mmCIF file of C-alpha atoms and ligand atoms in Angstrom:
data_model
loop_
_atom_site.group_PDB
_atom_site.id
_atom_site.type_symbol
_atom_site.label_atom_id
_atom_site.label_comp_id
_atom_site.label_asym_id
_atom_site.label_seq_id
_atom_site.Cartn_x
_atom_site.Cartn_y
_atom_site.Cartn_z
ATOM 1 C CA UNK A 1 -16.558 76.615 -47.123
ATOM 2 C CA UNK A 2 -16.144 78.694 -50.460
ATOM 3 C CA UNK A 3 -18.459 79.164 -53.106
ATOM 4 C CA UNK A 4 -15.690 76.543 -55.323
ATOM 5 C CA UNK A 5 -16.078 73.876 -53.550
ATOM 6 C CA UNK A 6 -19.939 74.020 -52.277
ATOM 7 C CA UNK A 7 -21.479 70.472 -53.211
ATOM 8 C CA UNK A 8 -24.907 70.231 -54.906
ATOM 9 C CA UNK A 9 -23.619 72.165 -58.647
ATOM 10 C CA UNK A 10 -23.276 70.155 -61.459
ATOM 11 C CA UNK A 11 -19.882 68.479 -62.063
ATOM 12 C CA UNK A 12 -17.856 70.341 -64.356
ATOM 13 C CA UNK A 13 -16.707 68.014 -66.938
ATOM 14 C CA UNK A 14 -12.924 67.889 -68.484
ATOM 15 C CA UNK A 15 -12.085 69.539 -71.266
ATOM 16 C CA UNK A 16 -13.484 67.715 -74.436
ATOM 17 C CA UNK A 17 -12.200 67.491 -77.493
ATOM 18 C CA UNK A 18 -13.101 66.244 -80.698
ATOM 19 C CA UNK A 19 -15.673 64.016 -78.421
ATOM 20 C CA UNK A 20 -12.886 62.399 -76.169
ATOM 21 C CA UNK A 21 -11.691 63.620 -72.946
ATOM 22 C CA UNK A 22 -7.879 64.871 -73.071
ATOM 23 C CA UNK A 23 -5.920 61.661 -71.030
ATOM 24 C CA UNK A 24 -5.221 62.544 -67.663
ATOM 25 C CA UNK A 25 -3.253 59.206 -68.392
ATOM 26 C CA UNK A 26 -0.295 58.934 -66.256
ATOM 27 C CA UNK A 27 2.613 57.149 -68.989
ATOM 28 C CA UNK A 28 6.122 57.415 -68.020
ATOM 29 C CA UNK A 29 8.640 57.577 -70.949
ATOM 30 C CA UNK A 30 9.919 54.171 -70.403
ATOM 31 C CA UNK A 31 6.910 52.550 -70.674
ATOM 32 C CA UNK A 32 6.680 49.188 -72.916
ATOM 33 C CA UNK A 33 4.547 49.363 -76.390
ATOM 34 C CA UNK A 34 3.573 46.741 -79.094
ATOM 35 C CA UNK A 35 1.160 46.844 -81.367
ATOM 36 C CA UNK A 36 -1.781 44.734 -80.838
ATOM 37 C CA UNK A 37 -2.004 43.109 -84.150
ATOM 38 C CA UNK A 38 -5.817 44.012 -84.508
ATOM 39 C CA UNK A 39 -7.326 43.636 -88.201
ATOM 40 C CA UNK A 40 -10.035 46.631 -86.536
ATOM 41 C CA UNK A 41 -9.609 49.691 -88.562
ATOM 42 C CA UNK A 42 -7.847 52.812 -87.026
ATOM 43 C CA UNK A 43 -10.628 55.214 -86.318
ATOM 44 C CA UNK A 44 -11.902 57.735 -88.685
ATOM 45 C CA UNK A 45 -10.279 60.109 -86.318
ATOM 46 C CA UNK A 46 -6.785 58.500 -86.749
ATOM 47 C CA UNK A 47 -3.817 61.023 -88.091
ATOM 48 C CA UNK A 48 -1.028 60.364 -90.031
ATOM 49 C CA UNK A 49 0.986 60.448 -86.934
ATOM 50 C CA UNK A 50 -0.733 57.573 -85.176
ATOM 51 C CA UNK A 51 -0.438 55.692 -88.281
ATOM 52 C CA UNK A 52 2.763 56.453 -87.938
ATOM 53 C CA UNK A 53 2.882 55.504 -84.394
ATOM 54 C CA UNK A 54 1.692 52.159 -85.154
ATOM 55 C CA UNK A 55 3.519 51.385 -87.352
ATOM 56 C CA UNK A 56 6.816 52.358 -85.272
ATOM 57 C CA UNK A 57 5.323 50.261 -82.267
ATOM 58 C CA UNK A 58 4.951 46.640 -84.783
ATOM 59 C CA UNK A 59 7.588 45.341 -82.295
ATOM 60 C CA UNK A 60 7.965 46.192 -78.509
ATOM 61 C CA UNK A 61 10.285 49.495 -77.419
ATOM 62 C CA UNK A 62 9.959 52.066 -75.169
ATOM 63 C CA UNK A 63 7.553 55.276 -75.353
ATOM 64 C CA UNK A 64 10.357 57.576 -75.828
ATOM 65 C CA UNK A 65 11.976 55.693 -78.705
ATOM 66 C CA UNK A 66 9.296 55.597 -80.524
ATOM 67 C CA UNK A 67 8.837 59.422 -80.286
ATOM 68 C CA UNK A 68 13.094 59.642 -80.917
ATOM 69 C CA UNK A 69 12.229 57.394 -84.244
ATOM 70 C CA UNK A 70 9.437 59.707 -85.021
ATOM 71 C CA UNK A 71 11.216 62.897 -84.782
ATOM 72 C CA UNK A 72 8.298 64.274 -82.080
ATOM 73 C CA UNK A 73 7.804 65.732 -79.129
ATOM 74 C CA UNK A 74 7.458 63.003 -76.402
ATOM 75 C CA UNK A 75 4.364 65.092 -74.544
ATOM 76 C CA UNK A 76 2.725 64.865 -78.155
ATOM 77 C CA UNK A 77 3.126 61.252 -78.623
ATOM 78 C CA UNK A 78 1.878 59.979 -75.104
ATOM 79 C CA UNK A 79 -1.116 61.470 -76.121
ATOM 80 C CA UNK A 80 -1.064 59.668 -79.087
ATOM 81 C CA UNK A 81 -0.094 56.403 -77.711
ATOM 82 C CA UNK A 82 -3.007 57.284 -75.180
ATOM 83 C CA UNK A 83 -5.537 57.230 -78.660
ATOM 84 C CA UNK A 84 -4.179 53.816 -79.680
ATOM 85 C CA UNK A 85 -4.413 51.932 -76.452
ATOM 86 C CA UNK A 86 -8.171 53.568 -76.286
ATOM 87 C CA UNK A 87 -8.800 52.265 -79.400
ATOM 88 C CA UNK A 88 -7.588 49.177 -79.499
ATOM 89 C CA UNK A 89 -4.441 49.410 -81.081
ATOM 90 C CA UNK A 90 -1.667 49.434 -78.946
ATOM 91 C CA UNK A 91 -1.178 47.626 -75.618
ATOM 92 C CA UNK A 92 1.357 48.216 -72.644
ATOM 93 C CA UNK A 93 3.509 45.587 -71.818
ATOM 94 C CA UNK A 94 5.147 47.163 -68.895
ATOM 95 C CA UNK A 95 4.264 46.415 -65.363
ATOM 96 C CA UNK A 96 1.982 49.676 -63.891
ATOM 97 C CA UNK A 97 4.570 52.337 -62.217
ATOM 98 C CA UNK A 98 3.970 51.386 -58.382
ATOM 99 C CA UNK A 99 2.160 53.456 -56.451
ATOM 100 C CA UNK A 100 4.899 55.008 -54.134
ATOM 101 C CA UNK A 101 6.877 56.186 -57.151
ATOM 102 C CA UNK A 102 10.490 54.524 -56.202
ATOM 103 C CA UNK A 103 10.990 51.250 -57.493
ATOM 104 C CA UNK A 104 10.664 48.496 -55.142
ATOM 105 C CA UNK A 105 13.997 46.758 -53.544
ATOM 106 C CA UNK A 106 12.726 43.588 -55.846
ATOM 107 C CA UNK A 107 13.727 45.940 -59.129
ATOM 108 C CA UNK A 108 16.741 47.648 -57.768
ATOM 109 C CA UNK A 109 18.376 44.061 -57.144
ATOM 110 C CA UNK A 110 17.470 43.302 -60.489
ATOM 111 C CA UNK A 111 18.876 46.309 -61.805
ATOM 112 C CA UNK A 112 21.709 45.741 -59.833
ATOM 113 C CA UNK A 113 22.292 41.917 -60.519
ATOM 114 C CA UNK A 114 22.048 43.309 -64.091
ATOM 115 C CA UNK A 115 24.696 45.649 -64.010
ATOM 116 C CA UNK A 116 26.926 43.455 -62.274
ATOM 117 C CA UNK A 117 27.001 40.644 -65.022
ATOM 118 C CA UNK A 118 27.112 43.730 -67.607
ATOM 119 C CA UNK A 119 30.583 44.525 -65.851
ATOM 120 C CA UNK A 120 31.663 40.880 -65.883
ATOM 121 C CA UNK A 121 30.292 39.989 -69.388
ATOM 122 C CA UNK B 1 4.717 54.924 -101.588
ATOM 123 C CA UNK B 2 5.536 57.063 -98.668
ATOM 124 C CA UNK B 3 9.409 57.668 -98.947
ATOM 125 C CA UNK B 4 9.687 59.198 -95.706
ATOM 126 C CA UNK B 5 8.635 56.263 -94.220
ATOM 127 C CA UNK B 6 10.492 53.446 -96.369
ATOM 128 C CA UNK B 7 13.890 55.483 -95.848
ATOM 129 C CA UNK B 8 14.020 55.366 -91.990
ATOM 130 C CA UNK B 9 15.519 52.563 -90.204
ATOM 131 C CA UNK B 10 14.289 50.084 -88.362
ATOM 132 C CA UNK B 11 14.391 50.622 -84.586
ATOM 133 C CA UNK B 12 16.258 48.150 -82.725
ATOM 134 C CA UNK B 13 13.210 46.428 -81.124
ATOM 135 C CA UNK B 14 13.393 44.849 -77.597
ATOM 136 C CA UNK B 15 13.020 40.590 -77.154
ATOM 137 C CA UNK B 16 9.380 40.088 -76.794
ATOM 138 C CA UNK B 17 10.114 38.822 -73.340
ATOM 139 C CA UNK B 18 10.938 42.059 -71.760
ATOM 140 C CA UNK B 19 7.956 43.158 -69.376
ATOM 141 C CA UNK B 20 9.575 45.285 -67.188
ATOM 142 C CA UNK B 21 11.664 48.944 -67.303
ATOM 143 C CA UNK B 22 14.078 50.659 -65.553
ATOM 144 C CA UNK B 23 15.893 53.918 -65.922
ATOM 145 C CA UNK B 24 18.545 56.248 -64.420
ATOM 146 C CA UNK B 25 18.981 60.228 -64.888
ATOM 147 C CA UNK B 26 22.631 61.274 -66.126
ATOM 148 C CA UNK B 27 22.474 65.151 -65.355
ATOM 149 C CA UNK B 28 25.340 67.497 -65.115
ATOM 150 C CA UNK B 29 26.273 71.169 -66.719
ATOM 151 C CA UNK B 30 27.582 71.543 -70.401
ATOM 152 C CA UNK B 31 29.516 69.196 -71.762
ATOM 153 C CA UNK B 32 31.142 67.125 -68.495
ATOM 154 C CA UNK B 33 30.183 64.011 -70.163
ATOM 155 C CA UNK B 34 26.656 62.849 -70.139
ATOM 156 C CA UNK B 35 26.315 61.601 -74.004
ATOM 157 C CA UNK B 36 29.242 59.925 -73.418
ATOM 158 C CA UNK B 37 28.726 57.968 -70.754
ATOM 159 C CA UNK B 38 24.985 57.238 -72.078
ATOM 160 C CA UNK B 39 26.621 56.276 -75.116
ATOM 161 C CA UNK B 40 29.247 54.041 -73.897
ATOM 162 C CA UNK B 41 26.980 51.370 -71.928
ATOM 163 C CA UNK B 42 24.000 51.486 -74.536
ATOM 164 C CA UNK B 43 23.528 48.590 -76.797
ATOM 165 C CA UNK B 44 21.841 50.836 -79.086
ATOM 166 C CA UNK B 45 23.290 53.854 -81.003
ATOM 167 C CA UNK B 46 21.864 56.510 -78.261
ATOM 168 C CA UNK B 47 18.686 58.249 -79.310
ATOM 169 C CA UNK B 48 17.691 61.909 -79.005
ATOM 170 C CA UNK B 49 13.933 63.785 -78.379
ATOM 171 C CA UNK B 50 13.544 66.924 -78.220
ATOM 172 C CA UNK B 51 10.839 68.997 -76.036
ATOM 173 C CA UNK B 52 9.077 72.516 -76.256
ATOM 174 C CA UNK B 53 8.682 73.667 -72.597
ATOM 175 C CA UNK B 54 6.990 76.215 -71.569
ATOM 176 C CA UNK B 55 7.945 78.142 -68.671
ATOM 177 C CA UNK B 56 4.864 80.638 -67.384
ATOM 178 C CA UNK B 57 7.122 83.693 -66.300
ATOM 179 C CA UNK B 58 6.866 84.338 -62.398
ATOM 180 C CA UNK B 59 3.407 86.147 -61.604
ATOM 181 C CA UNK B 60 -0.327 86.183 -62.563
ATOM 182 C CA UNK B 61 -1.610 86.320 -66.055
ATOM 183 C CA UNK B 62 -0.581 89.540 -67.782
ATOM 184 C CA UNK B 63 -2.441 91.318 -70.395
ATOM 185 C CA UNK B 64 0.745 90.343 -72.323
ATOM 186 C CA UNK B 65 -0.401 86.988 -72.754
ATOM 187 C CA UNK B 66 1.555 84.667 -74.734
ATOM 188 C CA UNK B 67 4.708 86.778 -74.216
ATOM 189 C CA UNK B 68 4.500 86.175 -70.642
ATOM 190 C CA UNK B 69 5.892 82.831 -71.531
ATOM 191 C CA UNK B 70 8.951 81.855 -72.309
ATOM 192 C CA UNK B 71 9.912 78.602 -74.635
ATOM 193 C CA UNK B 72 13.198 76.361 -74.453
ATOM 194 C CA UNK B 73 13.706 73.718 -76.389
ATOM 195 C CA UNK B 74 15.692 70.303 -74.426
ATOM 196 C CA UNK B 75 17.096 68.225 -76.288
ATOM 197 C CA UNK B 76 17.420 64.583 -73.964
ATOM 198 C CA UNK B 77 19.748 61.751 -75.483
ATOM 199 C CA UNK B 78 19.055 58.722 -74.158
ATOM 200 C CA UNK B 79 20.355 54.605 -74.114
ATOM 201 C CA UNK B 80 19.310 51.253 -73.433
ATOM 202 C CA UNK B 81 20.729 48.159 -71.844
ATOM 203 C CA UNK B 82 18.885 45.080 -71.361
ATOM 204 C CA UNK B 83 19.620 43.581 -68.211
ATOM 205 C CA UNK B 84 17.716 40.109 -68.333
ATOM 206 C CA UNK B 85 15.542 37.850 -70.527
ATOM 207 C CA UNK B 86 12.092 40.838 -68.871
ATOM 208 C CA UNK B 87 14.783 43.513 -67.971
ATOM 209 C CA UNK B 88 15.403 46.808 -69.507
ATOM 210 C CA UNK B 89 17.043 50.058 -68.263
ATOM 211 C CA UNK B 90 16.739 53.461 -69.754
ATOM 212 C CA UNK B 91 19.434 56.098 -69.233
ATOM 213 C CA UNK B 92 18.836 59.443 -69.777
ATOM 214 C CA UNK B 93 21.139 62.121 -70.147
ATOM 215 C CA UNK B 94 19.401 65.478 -68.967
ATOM 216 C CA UNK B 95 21.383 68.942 -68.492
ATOM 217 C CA UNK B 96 21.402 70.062 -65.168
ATOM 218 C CA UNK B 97 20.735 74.049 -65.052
ATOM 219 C CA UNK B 98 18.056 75.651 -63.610
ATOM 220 C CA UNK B 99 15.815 76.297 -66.391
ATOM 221 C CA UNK B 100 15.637 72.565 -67.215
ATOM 222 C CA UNK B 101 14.264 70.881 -63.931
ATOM 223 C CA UNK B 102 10.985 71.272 -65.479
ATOM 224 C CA UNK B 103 11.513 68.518 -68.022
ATOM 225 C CA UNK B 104 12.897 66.185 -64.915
ATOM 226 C CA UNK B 105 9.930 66.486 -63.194
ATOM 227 C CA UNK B 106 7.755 63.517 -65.391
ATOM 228 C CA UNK B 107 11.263 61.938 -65.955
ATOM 229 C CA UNK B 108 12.364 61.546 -62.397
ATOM 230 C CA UNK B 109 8.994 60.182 -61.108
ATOM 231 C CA UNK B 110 9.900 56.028 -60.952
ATOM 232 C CA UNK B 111 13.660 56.426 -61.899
ATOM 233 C CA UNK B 112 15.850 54.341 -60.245
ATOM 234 C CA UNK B 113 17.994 57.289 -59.024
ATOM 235 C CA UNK B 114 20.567 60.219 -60.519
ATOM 236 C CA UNK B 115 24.343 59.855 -61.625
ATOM 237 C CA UNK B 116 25.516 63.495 -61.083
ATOM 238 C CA UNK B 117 28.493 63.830 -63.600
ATOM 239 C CA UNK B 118 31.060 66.713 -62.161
ATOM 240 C CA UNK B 119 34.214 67.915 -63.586
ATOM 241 C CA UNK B 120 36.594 69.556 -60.819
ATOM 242 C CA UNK B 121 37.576 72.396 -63.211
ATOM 243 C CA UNK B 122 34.698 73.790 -62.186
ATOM 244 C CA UNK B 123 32.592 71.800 -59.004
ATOM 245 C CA UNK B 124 30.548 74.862 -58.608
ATOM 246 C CA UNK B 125 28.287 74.540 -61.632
ATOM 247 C CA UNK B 126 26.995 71.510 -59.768
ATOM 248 C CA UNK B 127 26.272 73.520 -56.607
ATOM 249 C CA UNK B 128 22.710 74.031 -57.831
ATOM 250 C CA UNK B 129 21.924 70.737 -58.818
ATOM 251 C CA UNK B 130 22.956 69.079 -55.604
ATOM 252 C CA UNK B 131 21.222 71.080 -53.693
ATOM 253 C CA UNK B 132 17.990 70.729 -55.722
ATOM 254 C CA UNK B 133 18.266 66.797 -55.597
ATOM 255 C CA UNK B 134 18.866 66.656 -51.492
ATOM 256 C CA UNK B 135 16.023 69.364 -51.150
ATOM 257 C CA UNK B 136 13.929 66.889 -53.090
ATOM 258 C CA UNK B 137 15.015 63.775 -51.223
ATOM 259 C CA UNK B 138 15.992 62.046 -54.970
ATOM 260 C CA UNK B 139 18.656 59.467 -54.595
ATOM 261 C CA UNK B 140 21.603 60.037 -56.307
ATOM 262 C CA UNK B 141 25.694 58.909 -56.356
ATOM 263 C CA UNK B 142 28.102 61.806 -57.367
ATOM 264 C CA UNK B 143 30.407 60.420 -60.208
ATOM 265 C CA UNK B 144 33.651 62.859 -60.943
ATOM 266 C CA UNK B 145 34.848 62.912 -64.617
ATOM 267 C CA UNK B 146 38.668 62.950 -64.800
ATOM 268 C CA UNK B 147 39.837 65.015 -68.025
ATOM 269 C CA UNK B 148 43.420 65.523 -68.874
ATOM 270 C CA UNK B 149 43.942 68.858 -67.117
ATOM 271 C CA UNK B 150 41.780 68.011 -64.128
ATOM 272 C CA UNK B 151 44.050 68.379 -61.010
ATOM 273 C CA UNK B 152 44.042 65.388 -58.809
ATOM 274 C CA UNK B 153 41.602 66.194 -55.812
ATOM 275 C CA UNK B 154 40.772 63.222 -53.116
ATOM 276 C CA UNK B 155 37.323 61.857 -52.332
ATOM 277 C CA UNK B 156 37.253 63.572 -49.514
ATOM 278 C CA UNK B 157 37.878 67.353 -50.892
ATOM 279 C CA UNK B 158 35.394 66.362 -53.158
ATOM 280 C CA UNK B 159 33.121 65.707 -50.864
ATOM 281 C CA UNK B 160 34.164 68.820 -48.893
ATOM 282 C CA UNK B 161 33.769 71.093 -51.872
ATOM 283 C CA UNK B 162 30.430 70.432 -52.647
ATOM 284 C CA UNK B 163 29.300 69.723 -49.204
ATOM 285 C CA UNK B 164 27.566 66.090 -49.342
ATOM 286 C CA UNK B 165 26.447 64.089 -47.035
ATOM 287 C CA UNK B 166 28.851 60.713 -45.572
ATOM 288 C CA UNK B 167 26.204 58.408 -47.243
ATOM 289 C CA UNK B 168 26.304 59.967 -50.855
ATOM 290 C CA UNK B 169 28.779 57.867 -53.152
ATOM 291 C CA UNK B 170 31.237 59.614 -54.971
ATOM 292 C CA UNK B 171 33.525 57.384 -57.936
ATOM 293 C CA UNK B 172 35.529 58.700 -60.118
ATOM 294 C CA UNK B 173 34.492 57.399 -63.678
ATOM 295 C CA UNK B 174 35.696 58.298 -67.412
ATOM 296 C CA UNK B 175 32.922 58.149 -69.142
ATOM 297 C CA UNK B 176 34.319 57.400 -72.351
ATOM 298 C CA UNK B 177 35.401 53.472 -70.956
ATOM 299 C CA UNK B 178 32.175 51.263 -70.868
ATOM 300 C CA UNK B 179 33.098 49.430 -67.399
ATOM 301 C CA UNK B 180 34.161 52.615 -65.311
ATOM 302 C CA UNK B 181 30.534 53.654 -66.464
ATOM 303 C CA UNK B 182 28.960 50.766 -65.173
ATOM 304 C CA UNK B 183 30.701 50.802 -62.174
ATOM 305 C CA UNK B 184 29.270 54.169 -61.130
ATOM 306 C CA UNK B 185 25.605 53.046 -62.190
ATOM 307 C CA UNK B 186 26.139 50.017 -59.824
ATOM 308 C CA UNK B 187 27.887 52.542 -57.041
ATOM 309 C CA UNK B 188 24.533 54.161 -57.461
ATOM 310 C CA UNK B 189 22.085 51.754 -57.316
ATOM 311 C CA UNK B 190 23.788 49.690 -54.404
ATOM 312 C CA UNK B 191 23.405 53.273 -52.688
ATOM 313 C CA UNK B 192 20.018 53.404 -53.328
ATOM 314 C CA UNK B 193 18.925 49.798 -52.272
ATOM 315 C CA UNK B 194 20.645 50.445 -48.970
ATOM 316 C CA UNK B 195 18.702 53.231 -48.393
ATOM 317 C CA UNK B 196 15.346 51.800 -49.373
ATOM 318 C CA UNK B 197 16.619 48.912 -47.205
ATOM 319 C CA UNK B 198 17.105 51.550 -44.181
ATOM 320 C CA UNK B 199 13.541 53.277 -44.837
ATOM 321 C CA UNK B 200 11.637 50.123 -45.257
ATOM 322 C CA UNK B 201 11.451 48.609 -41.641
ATOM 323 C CA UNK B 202 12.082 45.160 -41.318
HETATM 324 N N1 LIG C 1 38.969 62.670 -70.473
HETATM 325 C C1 LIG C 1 37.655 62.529 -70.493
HETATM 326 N N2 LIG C 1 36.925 63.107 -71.471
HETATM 327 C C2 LIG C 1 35.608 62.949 -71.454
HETATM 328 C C3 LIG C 1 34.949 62.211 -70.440
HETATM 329 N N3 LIG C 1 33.615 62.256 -70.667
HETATM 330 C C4 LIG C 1 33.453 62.982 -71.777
HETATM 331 N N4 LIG C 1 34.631 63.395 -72.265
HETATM 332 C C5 LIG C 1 34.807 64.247 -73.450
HETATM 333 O O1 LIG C 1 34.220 65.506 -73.159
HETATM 334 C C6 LIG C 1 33.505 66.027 -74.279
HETATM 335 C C7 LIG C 1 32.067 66.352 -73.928
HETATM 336 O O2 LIG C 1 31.376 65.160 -73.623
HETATM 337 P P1 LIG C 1 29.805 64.998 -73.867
HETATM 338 O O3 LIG C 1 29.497 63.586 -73.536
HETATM 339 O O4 LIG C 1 29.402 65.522 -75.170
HETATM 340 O O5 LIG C 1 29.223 65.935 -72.742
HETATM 341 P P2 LIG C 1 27.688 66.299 -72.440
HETATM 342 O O6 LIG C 1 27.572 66.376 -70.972
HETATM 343 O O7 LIG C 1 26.792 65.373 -73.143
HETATM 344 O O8 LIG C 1 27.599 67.740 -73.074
HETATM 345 P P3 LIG C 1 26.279 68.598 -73.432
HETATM 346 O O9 LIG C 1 25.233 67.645 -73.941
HETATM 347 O O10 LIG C 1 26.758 69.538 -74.476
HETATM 348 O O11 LIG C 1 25.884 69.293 -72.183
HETATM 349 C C8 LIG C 1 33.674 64.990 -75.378
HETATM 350 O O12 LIG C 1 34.696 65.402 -76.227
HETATM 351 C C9 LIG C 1 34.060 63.718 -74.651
HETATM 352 O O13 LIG C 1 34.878 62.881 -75.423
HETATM 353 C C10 LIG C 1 35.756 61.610 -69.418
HETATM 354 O O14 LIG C 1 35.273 60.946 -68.499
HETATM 355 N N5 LIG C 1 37.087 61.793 -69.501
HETATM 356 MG MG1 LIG C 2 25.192 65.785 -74.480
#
């Protein structure tokens, strides 16, 4: 055993910043968004950009087109979509990514099914 | 009032009944076609984000510091195509070199699979990139862009030339026509249902 991982020590926390912990939030680019609809106030904290954000997200799309419509970085606005759904403000609409990371043979039949009348449309 | 704001246009929103997404990676080197074929099966004008990576140079810390690091910045177009009433699938045109399988790594995690575009004027630029996608067990269909003074080459020196395996699909696709597109997205996910199908056991 090395001195790292010896029990008994206090636990180290995560990185904090501004009094909330940095998301280890797992969001993959094609999650869904909407906005809520809340009448709550942003928080004080709120920034331009997640006013911003919200207001890009008043109907449902995709994580990465709302940071395309934005003009920023995708890593910067999963952390802001990770603010919003903390505080209220946005929800996910997606289904969680599965745990094995492949979709299942359910989705690729629908994908697939989907395609198919696409060609035949 | 916030002109910024007031002078951008509306996103083309999804139906409210779409809970679930999809997507697909269209990689391949310098201009064989990705945009286009992105473009020509999205039912939206296709979108663009750029990302800062940074790439930690090979090695510990340096007293250096910051200049140990290097900075590119991707630029990723990307489509949509909803596929049912809860159905939508992301495509995602992503270059292939070296220096940008960073950015795949969060992008590949839950995709359905990867379109490989090549062009036969020049099969080895996609040397690398196949043999990064079989090291990583991704699933992915080869799809061969014909351009005007492409020679003809068969399926099978094709497959030859860059060395796949009898299971990996290979179609030949213009990816400029909106159905030879979707034929090679549904070449590739067939191909990777099968082989779910075959790892899954009954
Ligand atoms: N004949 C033919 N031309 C094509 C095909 N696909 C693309 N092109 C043309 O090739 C050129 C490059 O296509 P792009 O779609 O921009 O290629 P890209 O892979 O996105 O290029 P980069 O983003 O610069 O790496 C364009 O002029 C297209 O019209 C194809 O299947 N057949
Ligand atoms: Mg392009």
């Amino acid at each position: 055993m090395t001195a790292a991982d010896r029990p008994g020590g206090p636990v180290r926390p995560y990185v904090i910043t501004r009094g909330r912990v940095q998301p280890p939030r797992r969001l993959p680019v094609e999650t869904l968004l909407e906005a809520t609809g809340t009448a709550d106030p942003l928080p004080v904290t709120a920034s331009r950009h997640h006013r911003r954000l919200l207001s890009v997200c008043r109907n449902r799309l995709a994580l990465v087109e709302a940071a395309a419509h934005l003009k920023e970085p995708v890593s910067v606005v999963t952390v802001l979509v990770g603010d919003l759904i903390d505080s209220g403000h946005l929800t996910v609409c997606s289904s969680a990514p599965l745990a094995s990371d492949r979709p299942d043979i359910t989705l690729l039949q629908e994908v697939l099914d989907g395609l198919r009348r696409k060609l035949s449309a | 009032m916030d002109s910024e704001e007031s002078s951008r246009p509306d996103p083309a929103y999804l139906l409210p009944t779409v809970v679930q997404s999809a997507k697909i990676l269209v990689v391949g080197p310098f201009g064989v076609g990705k945009t286009t074929l992105v473009g020509s099966v999205s039912e939206i004008e296709p979108l663009r984000t750029e990302e800062v990576m940074t790439q930690a140079s090979a090695g510990i810390d340096d007293l250096r510091g910051l200049e140990s690091k290097t900075t590119t910045t991707v630029a990723m177009d990307f489509g949509r195509i909803t596929l049912s009433d809860t159905l939508v699938l992301y495509l995602f045109g992503a270059p292939g070199q070296r220096r940008f399988w960073d950015l795949w790594e969060g992008l590949v995690v839950g995709a359905v699979g990867l379109l490989v575009l090549v062009d036969t004027r020049r099969l080895d630029d996609s040397f690398e990139v196949l043999d990064q996608l079989e090291e990583r067990g991704l699933p992915f269909a080869v799809a061969v862009n014909q351009f005007p003074d492409s020679g003809r080459f068969s399926d099978e020196d094709i497959r030859e030339a860059l060395d796949l395996l009898p299971t990996t699909p290979v179609v030949h696709c213009d990816a400029r026509d909106p159905k030879s597109s979707l034929q090679a997205l549904i070449a590739l996910v067939s191909h990777v249902g099968n082989r779910s199908l075959q790892e899954t056991p009954a």
